[in-house]
CSV table of C-alpha atoms in Angstrom, one decimal:
chain,number,residue,atom,x,y,z
A,1,MET,CA,-16.8,208.5,16.1
A,2,GLN,CA,-20.1,210.4,16.5
A,3,ASP,CA,-22.1,209.7,19.7
A,4,THR,CA,-25.3,209.3,17.6
A,5,ARG,CA,-24.3,206.0,15.9
A,6,LYS,CA,-27.3,203.8,16.6
A,7,PRO,CA,-29.2,201.0,14.8
A,8,GLY,CA,-31.9,202.0,12.4
A,9,ALA,CA,-35.3,200.3,12.0
A,10,GLY,CA,-35.9,196.7,12.4
A,11,PRO,CA,-38.0,194.2,14.4
A,12,LEU,CA,-35.6,194.3,17.4
A,13,LYS,CA,-35.3,198.1,17.6
A,14,GLY,CA,-35.1,199.1,21.2
A,15,ILE,CA,-33.4,195.8,22.4
A,16,LYS,CA,-29.8,196.3,23.8
A,17,ILE,CA,-27.4,193.3,23.7
A,18,LEU,CA,-24.0,193.2,25.4
A,19,ASP,CA,-21.9,190.9,23.2
A,20,LEU,CA,-18.9,189.4,25.1
A,21,THR,CA,-18.5,186.5,22.6
A,22,ARG,CA,-15.5,185.9,20.2
A,23,LEU,CA,-14.8,184.3,16.8
A,24,LEU,CA,-17.8,181.9,16.2
A,25,PRO,CA,-20.6,181.3,17.0
A,26,GLY,CA,-21.7,184.2,19.2
A,27,PRO,CA,-20.6,187.1,17.1
A,28,LEU,CA,-22.5,185.9,14.1
A,29,GLY,CA,-25.6,185.3,16.2
A,30,ALA,CA,-25.3,188.8,17.8
A,31,MET,CA,-24.7,190.4,14.3
A,32,MET,CA,-27.9,188.8,13.0
A,33,MET,CA,-29.8,190.6,15.7
A,34,ALA,CA,-27.9,193.8,15.2
A,35,ASP,CA,-29.0,193.7,11.5
A,36,MET,CA,-32.5,193.4,12.8
A,37,GLY,CA,-32.3,196.6,14.7
A,38,ALA,CA,-31.0,195.6,18.1
A,39,GLU,CA,-28.3,197.9,19.6
A,40,VAL,CA,-25.4,195.4,20.0
A,41,ILE,CA,-22.3,196.6,22.0
A,42,LYS,CA,-19.3,194.3,21.3
A,43,ILE,CA,-17.1,194.3,24.4
A,44,GLU,CA,-13.5,193.4,24.1
A,45,SER,CA,-10.6,193.7,26.6
A,46,PRO,CA,-7.7,196.0,25.6
A,47,THR,CA,-5.4,192.9,25.9
A,48,PHE,CA,-7.7,190.2,24.8
A,49,LYS,CA,-9.2,191.0,21.4
A,50,ASP,CA,-11.7,189.0,19.5
A,51,TYR,CA,-9.5,186.2,18.1
A,52,ALA,CA,-11.1,186.8,14.6
A,53,ARG,CA,-9.2,190.1,14.3
A,54,ASN,CA,-5.9,188.0,14.0
A,55,PHE,CA,-6.9,185.6,11.3
A,56,PRO,CA,-5.9,186.1,7.6
A,57,PRO,CA,-6.9,187.2,5.0
A,58,PHE,CA,-6.7,190.9,5.8
A,59,LEU,CA,-8.1,194.0,4.1
A,60,ASN,CA,-5.8,196.8,5.0
A,61,LYS,CA,-5.0,195.1,8.3
A,62,GLU,CA,-8.6,194.3,9.0
A,63,ALA,CA,-9.4,190.6,9.2
A,64,ALA,CA,-12.0,189.5,6.7
A,65,ILE,CA,-13.8,187.1,9.1
A,66,TYR,CA,-14.0,189.7,11.8
A,67,LEU,CA,-15.7,192.0,9.2
A,68,ALA,CA,-18.0,189.3,8.2
A,69,PHE,CA,-19.3,188.5,11.8
A,70,ASN,CA,-19.4,191.9,13.4
A,71,ARG,CA,-21.2,194.6,11.2
A,72,SER,CA,-24.0,196.7,12.6
A,73,LYS,CA,-22.3,196.6,16.1
A,74,ARG,CA,-20.8,199.3,18.3
A,75,SER,CA,-17.3,198.6,19.8
A,76,LEU,CA,-16.5,199.0,23.5
A,77,VAL,CA,-13.0,198.1,24.7
A,78,LEU,CA,-12.9,197.7,28.4
A,79,ASP,CA,-10.8,195.7,30.9
A,80,TYR,CA,-13.7,194.1,32.7
A,81,LYS,CA,-11.3,191.8,34.6
A,82,ALA,CA,-10.2,194.8,36.6
A,83,ASP,CA,-12.4,195.9,39.5
A,84,GLU,CA,-13.3,199.2,38.0
A,85,GLY,CA,-13.9,197.7,34.7
A,86,LYS,CA,-16.1,195.1,36.2
A,87,ALA,CA,-18.2,197.9,37.8
A,88,ILE,CA,-18.5,199.7,34.5
A,89,LEU,CA,-19.7,196.5,32.8
A,90,LEU,CA,-22.3,195.8,35.6
A,91,ASP,CA,-23.5,199.5,35.2
A,92,LEU,CA,-24.1,198.8,31.5
A,93,VAL,CA,-26.1,195.6,32.4
A,94,LYS,CA,-28.6,197.8,34.3
A,95,THR,CA,-29.9,199.1,31.0
A,96,ALA,CA,-29.3,196.0,28.8
A,97,ASP,CA,-31.8,193.4,27.7
A,98,ILE,CA,-29.4,190.5,26.8
A,99,VAL,CA,-25.9,189.5,27.7
A,100,MET,CA,-24.2,186.9,25.4
A,101,GLU,CA,-21.0,185.1,26.4
A,102,GLN,CA,-19.2,181.9,25.2
A,103,PHE,CA,-16.6,181.2,27.8
A,104,ARG,CA,-16.2,177.8,29.4
A,105,PRO,CA,-18.6,177.0,32.2
A,106,GLY,CA,-17.6,178.7,35.5
A,107,VAL,CA,-15.3,181.3,33.9
A,108,MET,CA,-17.8,184.3,34.2
A,109,ASP,CA,-18.8,183.2,37.6
A,110,ARG,CA,-15.2,183.3,38.8
A,111,MET,CA,-14.9,186.8,37.5
A,112,GLU,CA,-18.0,187.7,39.4
A,113,LEU,CA,-19.8,188.4,36.2
A,114,GLY,CA,-22.0,185.3,35.9
A,115,TYR,CA,-25.7,185.3,35.6
A,116,GLU,CA,-26.4,185.5,39.4
A,117,ASP,CA,-24.1,188.6,39.6
A,118,MET,CA,-25.8,190.3,36.7
A,119,LYS,CA,-29.2,189.4,37.9
A,120,LYS,CA,-28.6,191.3,41.1
A,121,VAL,CA,-28.2,194.6,39.2
A,122,ASN,CA,-30.9,193.8,36.7
A,123,PRO,CA,-33.4,191.1,37.4
A,124,LYS,CA,-34.8,191.3,33.8
A,125,ILE,CA,-31.5,190.5,32.3
A,126,ILE,CA,-31.4,187.6,29.8
A,127,TYR,CA,-28.1,185.8,30.0
A,128,VAL,CA,-27.3,183.5,27.0
A,129,SER,CA,-24.3,181.3,27.5
A,130,ILE,CA,-22.9,179.4,24.5
A,131,THR,CA,-20.6,176.4,25.1
A,132,GLY,CA,-19.7,173.2,23.4
A,133,TYR,CA,-21.3,170.8,25.7
A,134,GLY,CA,-23.4,172.9,28.1
A,135,GLN,CA,-23.4,173.7,31.7
A,136,THR,CA,-24.0,170.1,32.9
A,137,GLY,CA,-23.0,166.6,32.2
A,138,PRO,CA,-19.7,164.7,32.1
A,139,TYR,CA,-18.4,166.7,29.1
A,140,ARG,CA,-19.1,170.1,30.8
A,141,ASP,CA,-15.5,171.1,31.1
A,142,LYS,CA,-14.1,169.4,27.9
A,143,ALA,CA,-12.5,171.6,25.3
A,144,GLY,CA,-13.9,171.1,21.8
A,145,HIS,CA,-14.4,172.6,18.3
A,146,ASP,CA,-17.1,172.3,15.6
A,147,LEU,CA,-15.7,168.9,14.4
A,148,ASN,CA,-15.9,167.5,18.0
A,149,TYR,CA,-19.5,168.5,18.5
A,150,ILE,CA,-20.7,167.1,15.2
A,151,SER,CA,-18.7,164.0,15.9
A,152,TYR,CA,-20.5,163.3,19.2
A,153,ALA,CA,-23.9,164.3,17.8
A,154,GLY,CA,-23.7,161.7,14.9
A,155,VAL,CA,-23.8,164.3,12.2
A,156,LEU,CA,-20.3,163.7,11.1
A,157,GLY,CA,-20.8,159.9,11.1
A,158,ILE,CA,-23.6,160.1,8.4
A,159,THR,CA,-21.7,162.5,6.2
A,160,GLY,CA,-19.9,161.1,3.3
A,161,GLU,CA,-19.9,158.3,0.7
A,162,GLN,CA,-20.9,154.7,1.4
A,163,GLY,CA,-17.9,152.5,2.5
A,164,LYS,CA,-15.7,155.5,2.8
A,165,ALA,CA,-14.4,157.7,5.7
A,166,PRO,CA,-16.6,160.4,7.1
A,167,VAL,CA,-16.3,163.8,5.2
A,168,ILE,CA,-15.8,167.1,7.1
A,169,PRO,CA,-18.7,169.4,6.1
A,170,GLY,CA,-17.7,172.5,4.1
A,171,VAL,CA,-19.2,174.8,6.7
A,172,GLN,CA,-18.9,175.1,10.5
A,173,THR,CA,-22.0,173.2,11.2
A,174,ALA,CA,-22.1,173.2,15.0
A,175,ASP,CA,-20.8,176.7,15.3
A,176,ILE,CA,-23.3,178.3,13.0
A,177,ALA,CA,-26.4,176.1,13.0
A,178,GLY,CA,-25.9,174.9,16.6
A,179,GLY,CA,-24.4,178.1,18.1
A,180,SER,CA,-25.2,181.2,16.1
A,181,TYR,CA,-28.7,180.3,15.0
A,182,MET,CA,-29.6,178.7,18.3
A,183,SER,CA,-28.3,181.7,20.3
A,184,VAL,CA,-30.7,184.0,18.3
A,185,ILE,CA,-33.6,181.6,18.9
A,186,ALA,CA,-32.6,181.6,22.7
A,187,CYS,CA,-32.6,185.3,22.8
A,188,LEU,CA,-35.9,185.7,21.1
A,189,ALA,CA,-37.6,183.0,23.1
A,190,ALA,CA,-36.3,184.5,26.3
A,191,LEU,CA,-37.5,188.0,25.3
A,192,GLN,CA,-41.0,186.6,24.7
A,193,ALA,CA,-40.9,184.7,28.1
A,194,ARG,CA,-39.9,188.1,29.8
A,195,HIS,CA,-42.6,189.9,28.1
A,196,SER,CA,-45.1,187.4,29.7
A,197,THR,CA,-43.4,187.0,33.1
A,198,GLY,CA,-41.5,190.2,33.6
A,199,VAL,CA,-38.3,188.4,34.6
A,200,GLY,CA,-35.1,187.5,32.7
A,201,GLN,CA,-33.4,184.1,32.9
A,202,PHE,CA,-30.3,182.2,32.1
A,203,VAL,CA,-30.3,180.2,28.8
A,204,ASP,CA,-27.8,177.3,28.3
A,205,VAL,CA,-26.9,176.8,24.7
A,206,ALA,CA,-24.8,173.7,24.0
A,207,MET,CA,-23.6,173.3,20.5
A,208,MET,CA,-23.5,169.5,20.8
A,209,ASP,CA,-27.2,169.5,21.8
A,210,SER,CA,-28.1,172.1,19.3
A,211,VAL,CA,-26.6,170.3,16.3
A,212,MET,CA,-28.5,167.0,17.0
A,213,PRO,CA,-31.8,168.2,15.5
A,214,LEU,CA,-29.9,168.4,12.1
A,215,ALA,CA,-29.9,164.6,12.1
A,216,VAL,CA,-33.7,164.3,13.0
A,217,THR,CA,-34.8,162.3,10.0
A,218,THR,CA,-31.9,159.8,10.3
A,219,HIS,CA,-32.4,159.5,14.1
A,220,ALA,CA,-36.2,159.0,13.5
A,221,THR,CA,-35.4,156.1,11.0
A,222,PHE,CA,-33.0,154.6,13.5
A,223,ALA,CA,-35.4,154.9,16.4
A,224,ALA,CA,-38.2,153.2,14.4
A,225,THR,CA,-36.0,150.3,12.9
A,226,ASN,CA,-33.2,150.0,15.5
A,227,GLN,CA,-30.9,149.5,12.4
A,228,PRO,CA,-27.6,151.2,11.8
A,229,GLN,CA,-27.7,154.2,9.4
A,230,PRO,CA,-24.7,153.9,7.2
A,231,ARG,CA,-23.5,157.1,5.5
A,232,GLY,CA,-23.9,157.5,1.8
A,233,SER,CA,-26.9,155.1,1.6
A,234,LEU,CA,-29.4,157.2,3.6
A,235,PHE,CA,-32.6,158.4,2.0
A,236,LEU,CA,-31.6,162.0,1.5
A,237,SER,CA,-27.8,161.7,1.5
A,238,GLY,CA,-26.8,159.5,-1.2
A,239,GLY,CA,-29.1,156.6,-1.1
A,240,LEU,CA,-31.2,157.7,-4.1
A,241,ALA,CA,-30.1,158.0,-7.7
A,242,ASN,CA,-32.9,160.6,-8.4
A,243,TYR,CA,-31.7,162.9,-5.5
A,244,ASN,CA,-27.9,163.1,-6.0
A,245,VAL,CA,-25.0,165.0,-7.2
A,246,TYR,CA,-23.5,164.3,-10.7
A,247,PRO,CA,-20.5,165.4,-12.6
A,248,CYS,CA,-20.9,167.0,-16.1
A,249,GLN,CA,-18.9,167.0,-19.2
A,250,ASP,CA,-16.9,170.1,-18.3
A,251,GLY,CA,-15.8,168.9,-14.8
A,252,LYS,CA,-18.5,170.9,-13.1
A,253,TYR,CA,-21.4,169.5,-11.1
A,254,ILE,CA,-25.2,169.5,-10.9
A,255,ALA,CA,-27.6,168.6,-8.2
A,256,LEU,CA,-30.6,166.5,-9.2
A,257,GLY,CA,-33.5,167.1,-6.8
A,258,THR,CA,-36.3,164.9,-8.4
A,259,LEU,CA,-37.2,163.4,-5.1
A,260,GLU,CA,-41.0,162.9,-5.7
A,261,PRO,CA,-42.0,160.4,-8.4
A,262,GLN,CA,-43.7,163.0,-10.6
A,263,PHE,CA,-40.6,165.1,-10.9
A,264,TRP,CA,-38.6,162.0,-11.8
A,265,MET,CA,-41.1,160.9,-14.3
A,266,LYS,CA,-41.0,164.4,-15.9
A,267,PHE,CA,-37.2,164.3,-16.0
A,268,CYS,CA,-37.2,160.9,-17.7
A,269,GLN,CA,-39.8,162.1,-20.3
A,270,VAL,CA,-38.0,165.2,-21.1
A,271,THR,CA,-34.7,163.5,-21.5
A,272,GLY,CA,-36.0,160.6,-23.4
A,273,LYS,CA,-35.1,158.0,-20.7
A,274,GLY,CA,-38.4,156.3,-20.2
A,275,GLU,CA,-36.6,153.1,-19.2
A,276,TRP,CA,-35.6,154.7,-15.9
A,277,MET,CA,-39.1,155.7,-14.8
A,278,ASN,CA,-39.7,152.5,-12.7
A,279,LYS,CA,-36.2,152.3,-11.2
A,280,ILE,CA,-36.4,154.7,-8.4
A,281,ALA,CA,-37.8,152.2,-5.8
A,282,PRO,CA,-34.8,149.8,-5.9
A,283,THR,CA,-34.8,146.6,-3.9
A,284,SER,CA,-31.0,146.8,-3.0
A,285,ASN,CA,-28.0,149.1,-2.7
A,286,GLU,CA,-26.6,147.4,-5.9
A,287,ALA,CA,-29.7,148.4,-7.8
A,288,VAL,CA,-29.2,152.0,-6.6
A,289,GLN,CA,-25.6,152.0,-7.6
A,290,ALA,CA,-26.4,150.7,-11.0
A,291,LEU,CA,-29.0,153.4,-11.8
A,292,TYR,CA,-26.7,156.0,-10.3
A,293,GLU,CA,-24.0,154.9,-12.8
A,294,GLU,CA,-26.3,155.2,-15.7
A,295,VAL,CA,-27.5,158.6,-14.7
A,296,LYS,CA,-24.0,159.7,-14.1
A,297,ALA,CA,-22.8,158.6,-17.6
A,298,PHE,CA,-25.8,160.5,-19.1
A,299,PHE,CA,-25.0,163.7,-17.3
A,300,GLU,CA,-21.4,163.4,-18.4
A,301,THR,CA,-22.4,163.8,-22.0
A,302,GLN,CA,-23.2,167.6,-21.7
A,303,PRO,CA,-21.7,170.6,-19.8
A,304,GLN,CA,-23.2,171.9,-16.6
A,305,GLN,CA,-24.9,175.0,-18.4
A,306,TYR,CA,-26.8,172.7,-20.8
A,307,TRP,CA,-28.4,170.8,-17.9
A,308,VAL,CA,-29.2,174.1,-16.1
A,309,ASP,CA,-30.8,175.6,-19.2
A,310,LEU,CA,-32.9,172.4,-19.8
A,311,SER,CA,-34.1,172.5,-16.3
A,312,ASP,CA,-35.1,176.1,-16.6
A,313,GLN,CA,-37.0,175.3,-19.7
A,314,HIS,CA,-38.8,172.3,-18.1
A,315,ASP,CA,-38.7,172.8,-14.4
A,316,LEU,CA,-36.6,169.7,-13.8
A,317,LEU,CA,-35.1,170.4,-10.3
A,318,ILE,CA,-31.6,170.5,-11.7
A,319,SER,CA,-29.3,173.2,-10.2
A,320,PRO,CA,-25.6,174.1,-10.6
A,321,VAL,CA,-23.2,173.1,-7.8
A,322,TYR,CA,-21.7,176.6,-7.4
A,323,ASP,CA,-18.1,177.1,-6.2
A,324,MET,CA,-17.9,180.1,-3.8
A,325,HIS,CA,-16.7,182.6,-6.4
A,326,GLU,CA,-19.8,181.9,-8.5
A,327,VAL,CA,-22.5,182.5,-5.8
A,328,GLU,CA,-22.6,186.3,-5.9
A,329,ASP,CA,-23.3,186.4,-9.7
A,330,ASP,CA,-26.5,184.3,-9.3
A,331,PRO,CA,-29.6,186.4,-10.2
A,332,GLN,CA,-31.6,185.0,-7.3
A,333,VAL,CA,-28.8,186.0,-4.8
A,334,GLN,CA,-28.7,189.4,-6.4
A,335,ALA,CA,-32.4,189.8,-6.4
A,336,ARG,CA,-32.7,188.9,-2.7
A,337,GLU,CA,-29.7,191.2,-1.7
A,338,MET,CA,-27.8,188.4,-0.2
A,339,ILE,CA,-24.4,190.0,-0.9
A,340,VAL,CA,-24.0,193.5,0.4
A,341,GLU,CA,-21.3,195.9,0.1
A,342,GLN,CA,-20.3,198.5,2.8
A,343,GLU,CA,-17.6,201.1,3.3
A,344,HIS,CA,-15.2,200.5,6.0
A,345,PRO,CA,-13.0,203.3,7.4
A,346,THR,CA,-9.7,201.3,7.0
A,347,ALA,CA,-10.6,198.2,5.0
A,348,GLY,CA,-12.3,200.1,2.2
A,349,LYS,CA,-15.2,198.3,0.4
A,350,VAL,CA,-16.3,195.2,2.2
A,351,LYS,CA,-18.6,192.5,0.9
A,352,THR,CA,-20.5,190.4,3.3
A,353,ILE,CA,-23.4,188.0,3.2
A,354,GLY,CA,-26.8,189.8,3.5
A,355,VAL,CA,-29.7,189.5,5.8
A,356,PRO,CA,-31.7,186.3,5.2
A,357,LEU,CA,-35.0,187.4,6.8
A,358,LYS,CA,-37.2,189.8,4.9
A,359,PHE,CA,-39.7,191.7,7.0
A,360,SER,CA,-42.5,193.6,5.3
A,361,GLU,CA,-43.0,196.3,8.0
A,362,THR,CA,-39.7,196.5,9.8
A,363,LYS,CA,-37.0,196.0,7.2
A,364,ALA,CA,-33.8,194.4,8.6
A,365,GLN,CA,-30.5,195.6,7.0
A,366,PRO,CA,-26.9,196.1,7.8
A,367,ALA,CA,-26.4,199.3,9.6
A,368,TRP,CA,-22.6,199.8,9.1
A,369,ALA,CA,-19.5,197.9,8.6
A,370,ALA,CA,-17.8,196.2,11.6
A,371,PRO,CA,-16.4,198.7,14.0
A,372,VAL,CA,-12.8,199.5,14.3
A,373,PHE,CA,-11.4,198.4,17.8
A,374,GLY,CA,-12.8,200.7,20.4
A,375,ALA,CA,-14.6,202.9,17.9
A,376,ASP,CA,-17.6,203.6,20.2
A,377,THR,CA,-16.1,203.3,23.7
A,378,LYS,CA,-16.2,207.0,24.6
A,379,ALA,CA,-19.7,207.5,23.2
A,380,ILE,CA,-21.2,204.5,25.1
A,381,LEU,CA,-19.6,205.6,28.3
A,382,ARG,CA,-20.9,209.2,27.8
A,383,GLU,CA,-24.4,207.7,27.2
A,384,ALA,CA,-24.1,205.7,30.4
A,385,GLY,CA,-23.6,209.0,32.3
A,386,TYR,CA,-19.8,209.1,32.8
A,387,SER,CA,-17.9,212.4,32.6
A,388,GLU,CA,-15.3,213.3,30.2
A,389,ALA,CA,-12.8,213.5,33.1
A,390,GLN,CA,-13.6,209.9,34.1
A,391,ILE,CA,-13.4,208.6,30.6
A,392,ASP,CA,-10.1,210.4,30.0
A,393,LYS,CA,-8.7,209.0,33.2
A,394,TRP,CA,-9.6,205.5,32.2
A,395,ALA,CA,-8.0,205.9,28.8
A,396,THR,CA,-4.9,207.0,30.5
A,397,GLN,CA,-4.9,203.9,32.8
A,398,LYS,CA,-5.6,201.8,29.7
A,399,LEU,CA,-8.7,200.5,31.3
A,400,ILE,CA,-10.5,201.4,28.0
A,401,VAL,CA,-9.4,202.0,24.5
A,402,GLY,CA,-11.3,204.4,22.2
């Protein structure tokens, strides 16, 4: 691999991030910043790879989800548990801006690679630690996964149909919204604080904490009324017939988003259902259900495309509920470059989700496909000032891979 592989333009050009995270959520958050121009060095151990590398499906032995979370990064494989490897990592910290890790609380401290250890070699370092429950509190040392965090946060409890069991969301809510996105916010906010103060800091990102704002409207209603908030009957999650999901004649679904009265009125006018106009302020759950059943029967008279075409003609806030294989063919997705294709040295052509933020002056875009294990190890160590003899010795000792 050429020593010159570095990020291109982007709003974070000039920022260096050491990414010690695995699977989700850290790798996705770090990748978002890599796409925005940061130099992200993904650090794995020779015997402790990112778990994502092992999960099927595979593209020529490269795991699809690893490719999805790690593009635009450089790969350094280093045994940082060994004393010599630890010294190399701390040497890299001297020129880094941010370190990201997601081990359980105390793990990095026991390896003498915690915030206080790194702060000694670089007082300006920003250390972002992503955990399930945070560095404090009675759950600090609990194991957990996405489902556990949204369970405690109340998000799972309000997801699903009325009178039925909670439904597991189709996406990793806490991992991505609570971990990946929040870790990016943490990094950017801490960078701004350092710009003002000149010093770095430790940022504690807890996925349970970070997923709680997703339920902000429901919590606000509860706080104001002190009444339970049963799933399936909430204002924006099943409690309105004019803001709901309906099956169509062909077995597909549409989403009806006529939340405001003017949009509902227009929908009723265009479809010739004037008798529904005054039914969107029901006095009971029974009235909501009755209207829902009427609207449901109406949508079942035509296939999905009929309703989408009608909406496009009259701006009725009807959209198709896509299955995943349909998303990339949507003209809006294509116009916004939200599916990108890159060439990978072993996996071949790889499709991943594009960059969601569009900058007018500092365009953010994927730099290259996810790196092969250890692809940049020697280049990174050369740039850090180590000699070829030292690097070859470490390779022989299996302290590094590259």
